[in-house]
Coordinates of C-alpha atoms and ligand atoms in Angstrom, one line a residue:
M1 CA 20.6 101.7 -15.0
S2 CA 23.1 100.2 -12.7
K3 CA 26.3 99.2 -14.5
E4 CA 27.3 95.6 -14.5
S5 CA 30.8 96.1 -13.2
I6 CA 32.5 98.5 -10.8
Q7 CA 33.4 101.8 -12.6
Y8 CA 36.8 103.0 -11.2
K9 CA 37.4 106.8 -11.3
N10 CA 40.6 108.8 -11.9
E11 CA 41.4 111.9 -9.8
A12 CA 39.9 114.3 -12.3
E13 CA 36.6 112.3 -12.2
I14 CA 36.7 112.3 -8.4
E15 CA 37.0 116.1 -8.3
L16 CA 33.9 116.3 -10.6
L17 CA 32.1 114.0 -8.2
R18 CA 33.2 116.2 -5.3
E19 CA 31.8 119.2 -7.0
S20 CA 28.4 117.5 -7.6
S21 CA 28.4 116.1 -4.0
L22 CA 29.2 119.5 -2.4
L23 CA 26.4 121.1 -4.4
V24 CA 24.0 118.6 -2.7
G25 CA 25.2 119.8 0.7
K26 CA 24.8 123.4 -0.2
T27 CA 21.3 122.7 -1.6
L28 CA 20.2 120.9 1.6
A29 CA 21.5 123.9 3.6
E30 CA 19.3 126.2 1.6
V31 CA 16.4 123.9 2.2
A32 CA 17.2 123.8 5.9
K33 CA 16.8 127.6 6.1
I34 CA 13.0 127.3 5.3
L35 CA 12.3 123.9 6.8
K36 CA 10.0 124.9 9.6
P37 CA 6.5 123.9 10.9
G38 CA 3.9 125.1 8.4
V39 CA 6.0 124.8 5.2
N40 CA 4.8 122.4 2.5
T41 CA 7.1 119.9 1.0
K42 CA 6.6 121.2 -2.5
A43 CA 8.1 124.6 -1.5
L44 CA 11.2 122.8 -0.3
D45 CA 11.4 121.0 -3.6
E46 CA 11.0 124.1 -5.7
L47 CA 13.7 125.9 -3.7
A48 CA 16.1 123.0 -4.2
E49 CA 15.5 122.8 -8.0
T50 CA 16.0 126.5 -8.5
F51 CA 19.2 126.4 -6.4
I52 CA 20.7 123.5 -8.3
R53 CA 19.9 125.0 -11.7
D54 CA 21.3 128.3 -10.6
H55 CA 24.6 126.4 -10.1
K56 CA 24.7 125.1 -13.6
A57 CA 23.6 121.6 -12.6
V58 CA 20.4 119.6 -13.0
P59 CA 18.4 117.7 -10.3
G60 CA 19.8 114.2 -10.3
F61 CA 16.5 112.5 -9.2
K62 CA 14.0 114.3 -11.4
G63 CA 12.9 111.9 -14.1
Y64 CA 15.2 109.1 -12.8
G65 CA 13.0 106.0 -13.2
G66 CA 10.1 108.4 -13.5
F67 CA 10.6 110.1 -10.1
P68 CA 8.7 113.4 -10.4
A69 CA 10.7 115.7 -8.1
T70 CA 14.2 117.1 -7.2
L71 CA 14.0 115.9 -3.5
C72 CA 12.9 112.8 -1.9
I73 CA 11.2 114.0 1.3
S74 CA 10.3 111.3 3.8
I75 CA 8.6 112.2 7.0
N76 CA 8.4 110.2 10.3
D77 CA 7.5 106.6 9.3
E78 CA 8.4 107.2 5.7
V79 CA 11.9 105.8 5.2
V80 CA 12.9 107.1 1.7
H81 CA 11.5 108.1 -1.7
G82 CA 8.7 110.3 -0.4
I83 CA 7.3 112.6 -3.1
P84 CA 7.1 116.4 -2.3
G85 CA 3.6 117.8 -2.5
N86 CA 1.0 119.6 -0.4
R87 CA 1.9 118.0 2.9
I88 CA 2.6 120.5 5.6
V89 CA 5.6 119.9 7.9
K90 CA 4.6 119.9 11.5
D91 CA 6.4 120.6 14.8
G92 CA 7.9 117.3 16.0
D93 CA 8.3 115.8 12.6
I94 CA 11.6 114.1 11.5
V95 CA 12.1 114.9 7.8
S96 CA 14.6 112.9 5.7
I97 CA 15.6 114.9 2.6
D98 CA 17.6 113.1 0.0
C99 CA 19.0 115.1 -2.9
G100 CA 20.8 114.3 -6.1
T101 CA 22.6 116.6 -8.5
Y102 CA 24.1 116.0 -12.0
K103 CA 26.8 118.3 -13.2
N104 CA 29.7 117.8 -15.7
G105 CA 28.5 114.3 -16.3
Y106 CA 28.7 113.1 -12.7
Y107 CA 26.2 112.6 -9.9
G108 CA 26.2 113.7 -6.3
D109 CA 23.8 112.0 -3.9
S110 CA 23.5 112.8 -0.2
A111 CA 20.8 112.8 2.5
Y112 CA 20.1 114.3 5.9
T113 CA 17.3 113.8 8.4
F114 CA 16.2 116.9 10.1
A115 CA 14.4 117.3 13.5
V116 CA 11.7 120.0 13.1
G117 CA 10.8 121.8 16.2
N118 CA 10.4 119.8 19.4
V119 CA 10.9 116.1 18.5
S120 CA 10.7 113.3 20.9
E121 CA 13.8 112.2 22.7
E122 CA 13.7 108.8 21.1
A123 CA 13.4 110.4 17.6
R124 CA 16.3 112.7 18.5
L125 CA 18.5 109.8 19.5
L126 CA 17.5 107.8 16.4
L127 CA 18.8 110.7 14.2
Q128 CA 22.0 111.1 16.2
R129 CA 22.8 107.4 16.3
T130 CA 22.0 106.9 12.6
K131 CA 24.4 109.7 11.7
E132 CA 27.0 108.3 14.0
S133 CA 26.6 104.9 12.3
L134 CA 27.3 106.6 8.9
Y135 CA 30.6 107.9 10.2
L136 CA 31.6 104.6 11.7
A137 CA 30.9 103.1 8.3
I138 CA 33.0 105.7 6.6
E139 CA 35.9 104.7 8.8
Q140 CA 35.7 101.3 7.1
A141 CA 35.6 102.8 3.6
V142 CA 39.4 102.4 2.9
V143 CA 41.5 100.3 0.6
G144 CA 41.7 96.7 1.7
K145 CA 38.4 96.6 3.6
R146 CA 35.3 95.0 2.1
V147 CA 31.7 96.1 1.6
G148 CA 30.7 93.8 4.5
D149 CA 32.9 95.8 6.9
I150 CA 30.8 98.8 6.1
G151 CA 27.5 97.0 6.6
Y152 CA 28.8 95.5 9.8
A153 CA 29.8 98.9 11.2
V154 CA 26.2 100.2 10.7
Q155 CA 24.4 97.1 11.8
S156 CA 26.5 96.4 14.9
Y157 CA 26.3 100.0 16.2
C158 CA 22.5 100.5 15.5
E159 CA 21.3 97.1 16.7
Q160 CA 22.7 97.6 20.2
F161 CA 20.0 100.2 20.6
G162 CA 17.3 97.8 19.4
Y163 CA 16.9 99.7 16.1
G164 CA 16.1 98.0 12.7
I165 CA 18.3 98.1 9.6
V166 CA 16.3 98.2 6.4
R167 CA 17.3 95.3 4.2
E168 CA 15.8 96.0 0.8
L169 CA 17.4 99.3 0.2
V170 CA 21.2 99.8 0.1
G171 CA 24.0 102.2 -0.7
H172 CA 25.8 102.0 -4.1
G173 CA 28.5 103.1 -6.3
V174 CA 28.1 106.5 -7.8
G175 CA 29.6 108.2 -10.8
K176 CA 28.4 108.8 -14.4
N177 CA 25.3 106.8 -13.2
L178 CA 23.3 107.5 -10.0
H179 CA 23.5 103.9 -9.1
E180 CA 26.5 101.8 -9.9
K181 CA 28.1 98.7 -8.6
P182 CA 28.8 97.6 -5.9
E183 CA 25.7 97.5 -3.7
V184 CA 26.6 98.7 -0.2
P185 CA 24.2 97.1 2.3
N186 CA 23.8 98.5 5.8
F187 CA 24.1 95.1 7.3
G188 CA 26.7 92.4 6.8
R189 CA 29.6 90.3 8.0
R190 CA 33.1 91.6 8.5
G191 CA 35.6 90.5 5.8
T192 CA 32.9 89.6 3.2
G193 CA 31.7 91.2 0.0
A194 CA 33.4 93.3 -2.7
K195 CA 36.9 94.5 -1.9
L196 CA 37.4 98.2 -1.6
R197 CA 39.9 99.6 -4.0
E198 CA 41.4 103.0 -4.9
G199 CA 39.2 104.7 -7.5
M200 CA 35.9 103.4 -6.2
V201 CA 33.3 106.0 -5.2
I202 CA 30.4 104.8 -3.1
A203 CA 27.3 106.3 -1.4
I204 CA 26.9 104.9 2.1
E205 CA 23.4 105.5 3.3
P206 CA 22.1 103.9 6.6
M207 CA 18.3 103.6 6.7
V208 CA 17.5 102.9 10.4
T209 CA 14.2 102.3 12.0
L210 CA 13.1 102.8 15.6
G211 CA 11.2 99.5 15.5
D212 CA 11.0 96.6 13.1
Y213 CA 12.9 96.9 9.8
N214 CA 10.2 95.7 7.6
I215 CA 9.0 98.2 5.0
K216 CA 6.2 98.6 2.4
Q217 CA 5.7 100.8 -0.7
D218 CA 2.7 103.1 -1.0
N219 CA 0.3 103.1 -3.9
D220 CA 2.2 106.1 -5.4
G221 CA 4.8 103.6 -6.5
W222 CA 7.6 105.4 -4.6
T223 CA 7.1 106.2 -0.9
I224 CA 8.7 103.5 1.3
R225 CA 7.5 103.4 4.9
T226 CA 7.8 101.2 7.9
I227 CA 5.1 98.6 8.3
D228 CA 4.9 99.1 12.1
G229 CA 4.5 102.9 11.6
L230 CA 7.5 103.8 13.8
P231 CA 9.9 106.5 12.5
A232 CA 13.0 106.0 10.4
A233 CA 16.2 108.0 9.8
H234 CA 18.4 108.2 6.7
F235 CA 21.8 109.9 6.3
E236 CA 24.0 109.6 3.2
H237 CA 27.5 110.6 2.1
D238 CA 29.5 110.0 -1.1
I239 CA 33.0 108.6 -0.4
A240 CA 36.1 108.1 -2.5
I241 CA 38.0 105.0 -1.4
R242 CA 41.6 105.9 -0.4
K243 CA 44.4 104.2 1.4
G244 CA 44.3 104.8 5.1
K245 CA 41.5 107.4 5.3
A246 CA 38.2 107.7 3.4
D247 CA 37.7 110.9 1.3
V248 CA 34.2 112.2 2.0
L249 CA 33.1 114.0 -1.1
S250 CA 29.8 115.3 0.2
T251 CA 29.4 117.4 3.4
F252 CA 26.9 118.2 6.1
S253 CA 28.9 121.3 7.2
Y254 CA 26.8 123.8 5.3
I255 CA 23.6 122.2 6.7
E256 CA 24.9 122.1 10.3
E257 CA 26.0 125.8 10.0
V258 CA 22.4 126.7 9.3
L259 CA 21.0 124.4 12.0
N260 CA 23.4 125.8 14.6
K261 CA 22.3 129.4 13.9
Q262 CA 18.7 128.3 14.3
Q263 CA 19.2 127.0 17.9
Ligands
MG1 MG1 20.3 109.5 -1.9
MG2 MG1 21.9 106.9 -2.7

């Protein structure tokens, strides 16, 4: 499914990608409104699917490689690709919700990890710092930098806190396909890897663990979790590479508007 070579986008295509990406942020904000202790993850998924379809788009993940749902919902030690179902969200959980949309031929792909109720201080910091690492990485997502500069930004920031950086799962180009070239690892060396050029659109998605970075896959064929059982966080934005300053196509502003009202 991933294209062999980097697919460069023109301005019209970038605007379509922005529309799909913004819809992900709006969908996650709707989900945030009902994400509370006692809700089951299937209910979150159904809300997201209805909202996306009401906006003349289709869920980007459903059916992708056989994935059965609209959202990937990954709780606590689950890193990514958790399948929504009967599981009940509890007070103190951290809940990563990754969402994809497909509209006008282009994908949006963005993720946010939510603190539900009273989470531990170490979990709260893990979320805060993982999100901070995403924005540090975005600062590197400009013409003339390389993919390794992005990975280095995430890794160097997170490792100072003793966190792990998941190796097997990476960010990616995004466009007419959900996963395109280049791969965008969350670790790396400065000045290495693919050169960033105007017209590239990439998803940057740090997956950061409180303990060791080693992961395993559940028997469901999807859910990825830490081997040591410690929690993980995941934040993701879609970015168009520009000269001087990255153009973030997705947004957390709708989500954080909802969260700020809940406080
Ligand atoms: Mg994603
Ligand atoms: Mg992605």
